[in-house]
Coordinates of C-alpha atoms (C1' of nucleotides) in Angstrom, one line a residue:
Chain O
M1133 CA -2.0 17.0 -22.2
E1134 CA -2.4 21.0 -22.9
T1135 CA -0.6 23.5 -23.0
I1136 CA -2.3 26.7 -21.9
R1137 CA -1.0 30.5 -21.2
F1138 CA -2.9 33.0 -18.4
I1139 CA -2.6 36.0 -16.9
L1140 CA -2.0 34.7 -12.6
L1141 CA -4.0 37.0 -10.9
D1142 CA -4.3 34.7 -7.7
I1143 CA -3.2 32.3 -5.6
D1144 CA -3.8 29.5 -2.7
Y1145 CA -3.8 25.8 -1.5
V1146 CA -6.3 23.2 0.1
T1147 CA -5.6 20.0 0.8
E1148 CA -6.8 17.4 -0.8
N1149 CA -6.2 13.7 0.6
G1150 CA -3.7 14.8 3.6
K1151 CA -2.2 16.4 0.7
P1152 CA -1.4 20.1 -0.5
V1153 CA -2.6 21.3 -3.1
V1154 CA -1.5 25.1 -5.0
R1155 CA -4.6 26.4 -6.8
L1156 CA -3.1 28.8 -9.5
F1157 CA -6.0 31.2 -10.6
G1158 CA -6.1 32.8 -13.4
N1159 CA -7.7 34.5 -16.7
Q1160 CA -6.7 33.1 -20.2
R1161 CA -6.5 35.7 -22.8
G1162 CA -6.6 35.2 -26.5
I1163 CA -7.9 31.9 -27.6
S1164 CA -11.3 32.3 -25.1
K1165 CA -11.8 35.6 -24.3
G1166 CA -11.1 36.2 -20.4
E1167 CA -12.0 33.0 -19.2
P1168 CA -11.0 31.1 -16.1
I1169 CA -9.2 29.0 -14.7
I1170 CA -8.0 27.4 -11.6
A1171 CA -4.2 25.0 -12.4
L1172 CA -4.0 22.7 -9.9
D1173 CA -0.1 21.5 -8.6
K1174 CA 0.3 18.3 -6.6
S1175 CA 4.0 18.2 -6.8
F1176 CA 4.8 21.5 -4.2
K1177 CA 6.1 20.0 -0.5
P1178 CA 6.5 22.5 2.1
Y1179 CA 10.1 22.3 3.7
I1180 CA 12.3 24.9 6.3
Y1181 CA 16.0 24.5 7.1
V1182 CA 18.1 23.4 9.8
V1183 CA 21.3 24.2 10.8
P1184 CA 23.0 21.4 12.1
E1185 CA 24.7 21.6 15.7
N1186 CA 28.3 19.6 14.9
D1187 CA 27.5 16.7 13.0
P1188 CA 25.0 16.8 10.3
E1189 CA 24.5 12.6 9.8
S1190 CA 23.6 12.5 13.8
C1191 CA 21.1 15.1 13.2
I1192 CA 19.5 13.8 10.0
K1193 CA 19.0 10.8 12.0
Q1194 CA 17.7 12.9 15.2
I1195 CA 15.2 14.8 12.7
Y1196 CA 13.6 10.8 10.8
T1197 CA 12.3 10.3 14.3
L1198 CA 9.9 13.0 13.9
D1199 CA 7.3 12.4 10.8
V1200 CA 9.1 14.2 7.9
D1201 CA 8.8 13.3 4.4
E1202 CA 12.8 14.0 3.5
V1203 CA 16.1 15.3 4.9
K1204 CA 18.9 16.6 2.1
R1205 CA 22.0 18.1 3.0
V1206 CA 22.5 21.0 0.8
M1207 CA 24.8 24.0 0.3
K1208 CA 23.6 27.9 1.4
K1209 CA 25.3 30.9 1.8
D1210 CA 24.1 32.7 5.3
V1211 CA 25.5 36.0 5.4
G1212 CA 27.4 35.6 2.5
V1213 CA 29.0 32.7 4.0
E1214 CA 29.0 28.7 2.8
K1215 CA 27.2 26.6 5.3
E1216 CA 25.9 23.2 5.0
L1217 CA 22.3 22.7 5.6
L1218 CA 19.7 20.4 6.2
K1219 CA 16.5 21.0 4.1
V1220 CA 13.7 19.6 6.1
V1221 CA 10.9 18.4 3.5
L1222 CA 7.6 17.9 5.5
H1223 CA 4.1 16.6 4.4
H1224 CA 2.1 19.4 4.5
P1225 CA 2.4 23.4 5.3
Q1226 CA 0.4 22.6 8.8
D1227 CA 3.2 20.4 10.0
V1228 CA 5.5 23.3 9.9
P1229 CA 4.0 25.5 12.6
K1230 CA 3.3 21.7 14.0
L1231 CA 6.6 20.7 13.7
R1232 CA 9.2 23.4 13.7
D1233 CA 9.2 23.8 17.8
K1234 CA 10.2 20.0 18.0
I1235 CA 12.8 20.0 15.5
L1236 CA 14.0 23.2 17.5
A1237 CA 14.1 21.7 20.8
L1238 CA 15.9 18.5 19.3
S1239 CA 19.6 18.2 20.5
E1240 CA 21.3 18.3 17.5
V1241 CA 19.9 21.1 16.1
K1242 CA 21.0 24.3 16.3
D1243 CA 19.3 27.1 14.6
I1244 CA 16.0 26.5 12.1
R1245 CA 15.0 28.4 9.0
E1246 CA 12.9 29.8 6.5
H1247 CA 9.8 28.1 8.7
D1248 CA 7.6 31.5 8.3
I1249 CA 7.1 31.4 4.6
P1250 CA 3.8 31.1 3.8
F1251 CA 2.9 28.8 1.4
Y1252 CA 1.6 29.9 -1.5
R1253 CA 4.8 32.9 -1.3
R1254 CA 7.2 29.9 -1.3
Y1255 CA 5.9 28.5 -4.6
L1256 CA 5.6 31.6 -6.3
M1257 CA 9.4 32.0 -5.6
D1258 CA 10.9 28.4 -5.9
K1259 CA 8.7 28.2 -9.4
G1260 CA 9.9 31.7 -10.5
I1261 CA 6.7 33.3 -11.7
F1262 CA 5.0 36.4 -10.7
P1263 CA 1.4 37.5 -10.1
M1264 CA 0.5 39.6 -12.7
A1265 CA 2.3 38.0 -16.0
E1266 CA 2.1 35.6 -18.0
V1267 CA 2.2 31.8 -16.9
E1268 CA 2.2 28.8 -19.3
V1269 CA 1.8 25.6 -17.8
R1270 CA 0.9 22.2 -19.6
G1271 CA -1.2 19.6 -18.2
K1272 CA -4.6 17.8 -18.1
I1273 CA -7.9 19.4 -18.4
K1274 CA -10.0 18.1 -15.8
A1275 CA -13.7 18.0 -15.4
P1276 CA -14.7 20.4 -12.6
K1277 CA -17.4 18.0 -11.1
S1278 CA -14.5 15.8 -10.4
V1279 CA -12.2 19.3 -8.1
P1280 CA -13.4 18.5 -4.6
S1281 CA -12.0 21.6 -3.6
V1282 CA -14.2 23.6 -7.0
V1283 CA -17.7 24.0 -6.0
T1284 CA -19.0 25.8 -8.6
D1285 CA -21.2 25.5 -11.7
N1286 CA -19.6 27.9 -14.1
E1287 CA -19.4 26.1 -17.1
K1288 CA -16.7 28.6 -19.0
L1289 CA -14.4 27.6 -15.8
C1290 CA -11.4 25.5 -16.9
I1291 CA -9.4 23.9 -14.7
L1292 CA -6.4 21.8 -15.4
E1293 CA -4.6 19.8 -13.4
I1294 CA -0.1 20.5 -14.0
D1295 CA 2.2 18.0 -14.8
G1296 CA 5.6 19.6 -15.2
K1297 CA 7.0 22.7 -15.6
V1298 CA 5.0 25.8 -14.7
N1299 CA 7.3 29.0 -17.1
E1300 CA 6.8 32.8 -16.5
I1301 CA 6.1 34.3 -20.0
N1302 CA 7.7 37.4 -20.2
G1303 CA 5.8 40.1 -22.5
K1304 CA 3.0 42.9 -22.3
I1305 CA -1.0 41.4 -20.8
P1306 CA -4.0 42.9 -21.8
D1307 CA -5.9 45.7 -20.0
L1308 CA -7.9 43.6 -16.6
K1309 CA -11.3 43.8 -16.1
V1310 CA -11.7 46.3 -13.3
M1311 CA -15.3 46.6 -11.3
S1312 CA -16.3 48.8 -8.1
F1313 CA -18.7 48.6 -6.0
D1314 CA -20.2 50.6 -3.3
I1315 CA -23.2 49.8 -1.2
E1316 CA -25.9 52.5 0.4
V1317 CA -27.5 50.9 4.2
R1318 CA -30.5 52.3 5.6
N1319 CA -29.1 53.9 9.0
P1320 CA -31.4 55.4 11.3
K1321 CA -29.4 54.5 14.5
G1322 CA -26.0 55.7 13.5
M1323 CA -22.8 53.4 12.2
P1324 CA -24.7 50.3 10.7
S1325 CA -25.5 47.1 11.8
S1326 CA -25.4 44.3 9.7
D1327 CA -28.3 42.6 12.0
R1328 CA -29.9 45.7 12.2
D1329 CA -29.8 47.8 8.9
E1330 CA -30.3 46.8 5.5
I1331 CA -28.7 47.3 2.6
I1332 CA -30.8 50.0 0.1
M1333 CA -28.1 50.2 -2.7
I1334 CA -25.3 48.7 -4.4
S1335 CA -23.8 50.6 -7.1
L1336 CA -20.5 49.5 -10.1
A1337 CA -18.8 51.0 -12.2
S1338 CA -16.4 49.5 -14.3
N1339 CA -14.4 50.1 -17.5
F1340 CA -16.4 47.5 -19.4
G1341 CA -19.3 49.6 -19.5
L1342 CA -20.8 48.8 -16.8
Q1343 CA -22.3 51.4 -14.4
R1344 CA -25.7 50.9 -12.4
V1345 CA -27.2 51.1 -8.8
I1346 CA -29.0 48.1 -7.9
S1347 CA -31.9 49.2 -5.8
T1348 CA -35.4 48.1 -4.2
K1349 CA -36.4 51.6 -4.9
E1350 CA -37.2 52.9 -8.3
S1351 CA -36.1 56.1 -10.0
S1352 CA -35.6 57.8 -13.9
F1353 CA -32.8 57.5 -13.1
E1354 CA -31.3 55.6 -15.9
Y1355 CA -28.4 53.7 -14.6
V1356 CA -30.9 52.7 -11.5
E1357 CA -31.9 48.4 -11.4
T1358 CA -35.2 48.2 -9.2
V1359 CA -35.0 44.6 -7.9
E1360 CA -38.3 43.5 -5.5
D1361 CA -36.2 43.0 -2.1
E1362 CA -32.5 42.8 -0.6
K1363 CA -32.3 39.1 -0.9
T1364 CA -32.6 39.1 -5.2
M1365 CA -29.9 42.7 -4.7
I1366 CA -27.8 40.6 -3.2
K1367 CA -27.6 37.9 -5.5
R1368 CA -28.0 40.3 -8.8
F1369 CA -24.9 42.2 -7.7
S1370 CA -22.7 38.8 -7.3
D1371 CA -24.4 37.2 -10.7
I1372 CA -23.1 40.2 -12.5
V1373 CA -19.6 39.2 -10.7
N1374 CA -19.7 35.8 -11.9
L1375 CA -20.8 36.6 -15.0
E1376 CA -18.3 39.4 -16.1
N1377 CA -15.6 37.7 -14.0
P1378 CA -13.7 40.4 -13.4
D1379 CA -9.9 40.3 -12.9
I1380 CA -9.9 43.3 -10.2
I1381 CA -12.9 44.4 -7.9
V1382 CA -12.3 47.2 -6.0
G1383 CA -13.8 48.9 -2.9
Y1384 CA -13.3 51.9 -0.5
S1385 CA -12.9 50.1 3.1
S1386 CA -14.6 47.1 1.4
D1387 CA -12.1 45.0 3.3
N1388 CA -13.8 46.0 6.4
F1389 CA -16.7 47.4 5.6
D1390 CA -18.7 46.8 2.4
L1391 CA -17.9 42.8 1.5
P1392 CA -18.3 41.7 4.9
Y1393 CA -21.5 43.7 5.3
I1394 CA -22.8 41.9 2.4
N1395 CA -21.6 38.5 3.3
D1396 CA -23.6 38.8 7.2
R1397 CA -26.7 40.5 5.6
A1398 CA -26.7 37.3 2.9
K1399 CA -26.0 35.5 6.4
K1400 CA -29.1 36.8 7.8
L1401 CA -31.2 36.3 5.1
K1402 CA -30.2 32.8 4.5
I1403 CA -29.0 33.4 1.0
P1404 CA -25.7 32.5 -0.2
F1405 CA -23.1 35.4 -1.3
K1406 CA -20.8 33.9 -3.2
I1407 CA -18.5 35.8 -5.7
S1408 CA -15.1 33.9 -5.4
V1409 CA -14.1 32.1 -8.2
D1410 CA -14.0 27.8 -7.0
G1411 CA -17.7 28.4 -5.5
S1412 CA -16.4 29.0 -1.6
D1413 CA -17.7 32.0 0.5
L1414 CA -16.3 35.0 1.0
K1415 CA -13.4 34.6 3.3
S1416 CA -11.8 37.5 6.4
L1417 CA -8.1 36.5 6.4
R1418 CA -7.1 38.4 9.4
R1419 CA -4.0 40.0 9.3
G1420 CA -2.5 41.7 12.5
Y1421 CA -4.9 44.6 13.4
T1422 CA -7.1 44.7 10.5
S1423 CA -9.1 41.7 7.9
A1424 CA -8.7 41.4 4.7
A1425 CA -12.1 40.2 2.5
V1426 CA -10.8 37.2 0.1
A1427 CA -12.8 35.9 -2.6
R1428 CA -11.1 33.4 -4.1
G1429 CA -9.2 33.5 -7.4
R1430 CA -10.6 36.9 -8.4
V1431 CA -8.4 39.7 -7.0
H1432 CA -10.2 41.9 -4.3
V1433 CA -8.6 45.5 -3.7
D1434 CA -9.4 47.5 -0.6
L1435 CA -8.3 51.0 -2.4
Y1436 CA -8.0 52.5 1.2
P1437 CA -4.8 51.1 2.7
I1438 CA -3.5 51.8 -0.6
M1439 CA -4.2 55.3 -0.2
R1440 CA -2.9 55.4 2.9
R1441 CA 0.1 54.1 2.4
H1442 CA 0.8 57.0 -0.9
L1443 CA -0.4 60.0 0.4
T1444 CA 0.0 62.0 3.6
L1445 CA -3.6 63.4 4.3
D1446 CA -5.2 64.3 7.6
R1447 CA -8.1 61.9 6.6
Y1448 CA -8.4 59.9 4.5
T1449 CA -12.1 59.7 3.6
L1450 CA -12.6 58.9 -0.2
E1451 CA -13.7 63.1 -0.7
R1452 CA -10.4 63.6 0.6
V1453 CA -8.5 61.5 -1.4
Y1454 CA -10.2 62.0 -4.5
E1455 CA -10.3 66.2 -4.0
E1456 CA -6.2 65.0 -3.8
L1457 CA -5.9 63.3 -6.7
F1458 CA -7.9 65.2 -8.8
G1459 CA -8.1 68.8 -7.2
E1460 CA -12.5 68.8 -7.1
E1461 CA -14.2 68.3 -4.4
K1462 CA -17.3 65.6 -4.8
D1463 CA -20.6 65.7 -3.3
D1464 CA -21.4 63.8 0.0
I1465 CA -24.4 63.1 1.6
K1466 CA -23.2 62.6 5.3
G1467 CA -23.4 59.3 6.6
D1468 CA -26.0 60.0 9.0
K1469 CA -28.5 61.9 6.4
I1470 CA -28.7 59.0 4.3
W1471 CA -31.5 56.9 5.3
E1472 CA -33.3 60.0 6.1
Y1473 CA -32.9 60.7 2.0
W1474 CA -33.4 57.1 1.0
D1475 CA -37.3 57.4 3.3
S1476 CA -38.8 60.9 1.8
G1477 CA -38.3 59.8 -1.5
G1478 CA -38.2 62.1 -4.3
E1479 CA -36.0 64.7 -5.4
K1480 CA -33.8 63.5 -1.7
L1481 CA -33.8 60.1 -3.2
E1482 CA -32.1 60.7 -6.4
K1483 CA -30.0 62.6 -5.0
L1484 CA -28.7 59.5 -3.1
F1485 CA -29.2 57.4 -6.3
E1486 CA -26.8 59.7 -7.7
Y1487 CA -24.9 60.1 -4.7
S1488 CA -24.0 56.1 -4.1
L1489 CA -23.5 55.8 -8.1
D1490 CA -21.0 58.7 -7.6
D1491 CA -19.3 57.0 -4.6
A1492 CA -19.0 53.9 -6.9
V1493 CA -17.2 56.4 -10.3
S1494 CA -15.2 57.9 -7.7
A1495 CA -13.9 54.5 -6.1
F1496 CA -13.3 53.7 -10.2
K1497 CA -11.4 56.6 -11.1
V1498 CA -9.3 56.3 -7.8
A1499 CA -8.2 52.5 -8.7
E1500 CA -7.8 53.4 -12.4
K1501 CA -5.1 56.0 -10.8
M1502 CA -3.7 53.7 -8.2
L1503 CA -3.3 50.0 -9.7
P1504 CA -1.0 50.7 -12.6
I1505 CA 1.6 51.5 -9.4
N1506 CA 0.3 48.5 -8.1
R1507 CA 0.6 46.0 -10.8
E1508 CA 4.3 46.9 -11.1
L1509 CA 4.7 46.3 -7.5
T1510 CA 3.0 43.0 -8.2
R1511 CA 5.5 41.9 -10.9
I1512 CA 8.7 43.5 -9.3
I1513 CA 8.7 41.7 -5.4
G1514 CA 6.4 38.4 -6.9
Q1515 CA 3.5 38.5 -4.5
P1516 CA 0.0 38.4 -4.9
L1517 CA -1.7 42.0 -5.7
S1518 CA -4.3 40.9 -3.0
D1519 CA -0.9 41.0 -0.6
I1520 CA 0.8 43.7 -2.2
S1521 CA -1.8 45.7 -2.2
R1522 CA -2.1 45.6 1.6
M1523 CA 1.3 45.8 2.5
A1524 CA 2.7 48.4 4.2
S1525 CA 6.6 49.5 2.0
G1526 CA 8.2 48.0 4.9
Q1527 CA 7.0 44.2 4.4
M1528 CA 7.5 45.0 0.5
V1529 CA 11.4 45.6 1.1
E1530 CA 11.4 42.5 3.0
W1531 CA 9.3 40.4 0.7
F1532 CA 11.2 41.3 -2.5
L1533 CA 14.5 40.8 -0.6
I1534 CA 13.2 37.2 0.3
R1535 CA 12.6 36.4 -3.6
K1536 CA 16.1 38.2 -4.2
A1537 CA 18.0 35.8 -1.5
Y1538 CA 16.5 33.0 -3.2
E1539 CA 17.5 33.4 -5.9
V1540 CA 21.2 33.7 -5.0
N1541 CA 21.1 31.0 -3.1
E1542 CA 21.0 33.0 0.4
V1543 CA 19.7 31.4 3.6
I1544 CA 16.6 33.7 4.8
P1545 CA 17.3 35.9 8.2
N1546 CA 14.4 35.4 10.6
K1547 CA 12.2 37.5 11.8
P1548 CA 13.2 39.2 15.5
S1549 CA 11.9 37.0 18.1
Q1550 CA 9.0 40.0 20.4
Y1551 CA 12.7 40.1 22.7
E1552 CA 14.5 41.3 19.9
Y1553 CA 12.7 43.6 18.7
S1554 CA 12.0 45.4 22.0
K1555 CA 15.6 45.4 22.0
R1556 CA 16.4 46.5 19.0
R1557 CA 13.5 49.0 19.7
G1558 CA 15.0 50.3 22.3
L1559 CA 17.9 51.4 20.9
T1560 CA 18.6 54.9 20.3
Y1561 CA 20.8 55.8 17.3
V1562 CA 22.1 58.9 15.8
G1563 CA 20.4 59.9 12.5
G1564 CA 21.4 62.5 10.0
Y1565 CA 22.7 65.3 10.3
V1566 CA 21.1 68.8 11.7
K1567 CA 21.8 72.1 12.3
D1568 CA 19.0 74.8 13.5
P1569 CA 18.2 77.4 11.6
V1570 CA 20.1 80.7 11.9
K1571 CA 16.9 83.2 13.2
G1572 CA 16.3 85.7 10.6
L1573 CA 15.0 86.7 7.5
H1574 CA 17.7 85.8 4.9
E1575 CA 18.5 86.5 1.1
N1576 CA 20.4 85.2 -1.5
I1577 CA 20.1 82.0 -0.7
V1578 CA 21.3 78.6 -2.2
A1579 CA 20.0 75.2 -2.1
F1580 CA 21.9 72.4 -1.8
D1581 CA 21.1 68.6 -1.8
F1582 CA 22.2 65.2 -2.3
K1583 CA 20.4 63.0 -4.9
S1584 CA 19.5 60.3 -2.9
L1585 CA 22.0 59.7 -0.3
Y1586 CA 21.5 57.3 1.6
P1587 CA 21.4 54.4 -1.2
S1588 CA 24.1 56.0 -2.3
I1589 CA 26.2 55.3 0.4
I1590 CA 25.0 51.8 1.6
I1591 CA 26.8 51.0 -2.7
S1592 CA 29.9 53.1 -2.7
K1593 CA 30.7 51.9 0.4
N1594 CA 29.6 48.6 -0.2
I1595 CA 27.6 48.5 3.5
S1596 CA 26.5 44.8 3.9
P1597 CA 25.5 42.5 7.1
D1598 CA 27.3 40.1 4.8
T1599 CA 30.4 43.1 4.2
L1600 CA 30.9 43.9 7.6
I1601 CA 34.3 43.3 8.4
T1602 CA 34.0 41.6 12.5
G1603 CA 37.6 40.4 13.2
A1604 CA 40.8 40.5 11.8
S1605 CA 41.1 41.3 8.1
N1606 CA 43.5 41.4 5.2
E1607 CA 41.5 42.3 2.5
E1608 CA 40.5 46.3 1.3
Y1609 CA 37.8 47.7 3.3
H1610 CA 35.8 51.3 3.6
T1611 CA 36.3 52.9 6.9
A1612 CA 33.0 54.1 8.4
P1613 CA 33.7 57.9 10.3
E1614 CA 33.0 58.7 13.6
V1615 CA 32.2 54.4 14.4
P1616 CA 33.9 51.5 14.6
Y1617 CA 32.6 49.6 11.6
K1618 CA 34.5 48.5 8.7
F1619 CA 33.2 47.1 5.2
K1620 CA 34.9 45.0 2.5
K1621 CA 35.1 46.2 -0.6
E1622 CA 35.2 42.8 -2.1
P1623 CA 32.9 41.3 -3.2
K1624 CA 29.6 43.5 -3.7
G1625 CA 27.2 42.8 -0.5
F1626 CA 23.5 41.4 -0.8
I1627 CA 21.7 44.9 0.1
P1628 CA 24.3 46.6 -2.2
S1629 CA 23.9 44.6 -5.2
V1630 CA 19.8 44.7 -4.6
I1631 CA 19.6 48.7 -4.3
G1632 CA 22.2 48.6 -7.9
D1633 CA 20.3 46.8 -9.9
L1634 CA 17.0 48.7 -8.8
L1635 CA 18.1 51.6 -9.1
E1636 CA 20.0 50.4 -12.8
E1637 CA 17.0 49.3 -14.0
R1638 CA 15.3 52.1 -13.2
V1639 CA 17.9 54.5 -15.8
K1640 CA 17.3 51.7 -18.1
I1641 CA 13.9 52.4 -18.3
K1642 CA 14.0 56.1 -18.3
N1643 CA 16.3 56.1 -20.9
L1644 CA 13.8 53.4 -22.6
M1645 CA 11.2 56.6 -21.8
I1646 CA 13.2 59.0 -23.9
E1647 CA 13.9 57.1 -26.7
T1648 CA 9.9 56.0 -27.1
D1649 CA 7.4 58.1 -28.9
D1650 CA 4.7 55.8 -27.9
P1651 CA 3.1 57.5 -25.7
V1652 CA 1.2 54.6 -24.4
E1653 CA 4.3 53.2 -23.6
K1654 CA 6.1 56.5 -22.4
R1655 CA 3.0 56.3 -20.3
I1656 CA 3.9 52.5 -19.0
L1657 CA 7.5 52.8 -18.5
N1658 CA 7.0 56.2 -16.6
V1659 CA 4.8 54.1 -13.8
Q1660 CA 7.2 51.1 -13.8
Q1661 CA 10.4 53.5 -13.3
E1662 CA 7.5 55.1 -10.2
A1663 CA 7.4 51.7 -9.0
L1664 CA 11.3 51.0 -8.7
K1665 CA 11.4 54.6 -7.6
T1666 CA 9.1 53.8 -4.5
L1667 CA 11.1 50.3 -3.7
A1668 CA 14.3 51.8 -3.8
N1669 CA 12.9 54.5 -1.5
S1670 CA 11.7 52.1 1.5
M1671 CA 15.3 50.6 1.1
Y1672 CA 17.5 53.6 3.2
G1673 CA 15.5 52.2 5.8
V1674 CA 16.2 48.4 6.0
Y1675 CA 19.1 48.7 8.6
G1676 CA 17.5 50.5 11.1
Y1677 CA 13.5 49.6 11.4
A1678 CA 13.1 46.7 14.3
R1679 CA 11.1 44.5 12.5
F1680 CA 13.8 43.4 9.6
R1681 CA 15.0 40.4 8.6
W1682 CA 17.6 42.3 7.6
Y1683 CA 18.5 44.3 10.4
S1684 CA 21.9 45.8 11.3
R1685 CA 22.6 48.2 14.1
E1686 CA 26.1 48.1 12.5
C1687 CA 25.3 48.8 8.7
A1688 CA 22.3 51.6 10.0
D1689 CA 24.7 53.3 12.1
A1690 CA 27.8 53.1 9.0
V1691 CA 25.1 54.7 6.9
T1692 CA 24.1 57.8 8.6
A1693 CA 27.4 58.3 10.4
W1694 CA 28.5 58.9 6.6
G1695 CA 26.0 60.8 6.3
R1696 CA 26.5 63.3 8.2
D1697 CA 30.8 63.3 7.3
Y1698 CA 29.2 63.8 3.6
I1699 CA 26.9 66.9 4.5
K1700 CA 29.3 68.4 7.4
N1701 CA 32.1 68.5 4.4
T1702 CA 30.0 69.9 1.9
M1703 CA 29.8 72.8 4.1
K1704 CA 33.0 73.3 4.8
E1705 CA 34.0 72.6 1.1
A1706 CA 31.0 75.5 0.2
E1707 CA 32.2 78.0 2.7
K1708 CA 35.6 77.8 1.2
Y1709 CA 33.3 79.6 -2.0
G1710 CA 31.2 82.0 0.4
F1711 CA 29.1 80.2 1.0
K1712 CA 27.3 80.2 4.5
A1713 CA 25.0 77.6 5.6
I1714 CA 22.3 78.6 8.0
Y1715 CA 20.4 75.4 7.7
A1716 CA 21.4 71.7 7.5
D1717 CA 19.1 67.9 7.6
T1718 CA 20.1 64.8 7.1
D1719 CA 20.8 65.1 3.2
G1720 CA 20.9 68.6 2.4
F1721 CA 21.3 72.2 3.3
Y1722 CA 20.6 76.0 2.6
A1723 CA 23.4 78.4 2.6
T1724 CA 23.3 82.6 1.8
Y1725 CA 26.0 83.9 -0.1
T1726 CA 28.2 86.1 1.8
G1727 CA 30.9 86.6 -1.2
K1728 CA 33.7 86.2 1.5
T1729 CA 36.1 83.4 0.2
K1730 CA 38.6 81.4 2.6
N1731 CA 42.0 80.2 0.6
Chain H
dA1494 C1' 9.4 60.7 30.6
dT1495 C1' 7.4 56.7 30.0
dG1496 C1' 3.0 53.8 29.8
dT1497 C1' -1.7 52.2 28.0
dG1498 C1' -5.8 52.6 25.3
dG1499 C1' -8.7 54.1 21.2
dC1500 C1' -8.9 54.3 16.2
dG1501 C1' -8.5 54.8 11.3
dG1502 C1' -12.2 53.7 6.5
dG1503 C1' -16.9 52.3 6.2
dG1504 C1' -23.0 54.5 6.5
Chain W
dG657 C1' -3.1 29.1 8.7
dT658 C1' 4.9 27.8 7.0
dG659 C1' -1.2 32.9 10.7
dT660 C1' -1.7 37.6 14.6
dA661 C1' 2.1 42.8 10.5
dC662 C1' 1.6 49.8 12.2
dG663 C1' 1.2 54.7 13.8
dC664 C1' -0.8 58.7 15.7
dC665 C1' -2.4 61.0 18.8
dA666 C1' -5.0 61.3 23.5
dC667 C1' -4.8 60.5 28.3
dA668 C1' -3.1 58.8 32.4
dT669 C1' 0.6 58.0 35.8

DNA sequence: ATGTGGCGGGG
DNA sequence: GTGTACGCCACAT
């Protein structure tokens, strides 16, 4: 038995003899520098919860008529109320979509819960481990050849079969190896097509000294490495990735362009293209309206979705994003001109080499700027960086709440059905208070605004689905203005307590920031508090977004009603002191000073 | 007013 | 794959 610590980078599962095997991918630090490890866990089983119609025992009997592993009676809280549920353990994650409808159709089954949680996400939550943090595993080292799911001949790869607990280790983690890449294609006919247009350059930049353009043409430019053909170029790229073993590889639009393009060209040229840790092919995972390129075991981050989330711009080209982040313009060669630069050779070709490297370097710089906050978000939300980097902020909030719910033994609400979603969408609801601006040029303006109005209201009025009073009650409560809703003062609701914890944690970190003199420490703490702020900011919408599991029409209405109440009262109060509001919106207003006090 | 379709990034 | 997750704009009806 060995005990190994490593930085958890990626997670998935494979099937061995019909049984699921969770694979934790990471890099060991310290003892053996930067060496890859795959830890296998065969002991984790998928499960869902069943709400029994009335008698749990007859429900259990019915469920056992289906091919399930085990059914257990468990206590869980559902919207704050203790309930007895049935935990139905299944043999395989894919049994969940296969059996859930059959289970739901049973006459003794009232409802099913937590039936759409991807297996690897379930694992991370139930084990209490976080990607981008260090974990400690204990188990047997295995010979790579004896593991069917791993087909690489990387001699440095360590494989361990977990036998016992997986522990989260709290502590700082060292800087990770980050490499960016970018390809250029010879495309005389407009947008490149992989069955026609060859790759002419692959550029790389990194934080470990590697900076290079691999190409089939020669150059006096020192960074250019010339290879004989496109096949060799692709092979060289994958060799470098596998040799250097970067923790994170980044590109710009690499999910839907660069990586699939290289992969398609490799297929056409009938050569392998393997940059994964386990020797598997590049996978394209469909994520709604787009795809993610996955090289198993490595973290591939496409910066494009990150920038879309992070900045509000008219366009999101690398040039535009770079300019916004660094305040300097970068040289650009128009896409439809690239083949001309390539064909004409000479000075133009040299310019193309420079441009290509510059794109990789720019992408790297963007990554350096954006990865810290995404790593922090990963550590707070507890899902893989590759997922976090592609998630909309609403999804982040949802997965954060899902983990929190698990921690306090709350059963997770189901996702709204298509019907429920469109029903919610159809409802119009009153938002913040807006006072149309008084026309004219005003002098002596004062601005007034509430700092995080909605979260403060959620916390102070304890607005949560589990504190909403639906029937008669003799408990102490807060009464919302305008809308007919009341919320218990005690106990603290699920959402208010989560938002409260977030804001409290942020204050703690901000205080630590003030205390420390170490600039590096300060910077790290600053990123942490920024991540908490980002998440807290996106939590305001939980009750009003139609797709949310924690959607609550009543809570959303109450939050905005209180918001309107606060701002209107504050405006009225200000008038007593001689201020006349000339414009107001949601959480603040502008006023002129008239000098006329009332009373 | 409401519905439907296309598109973003990449070369 | 415990699958199929956006939001805006143009244009048509």
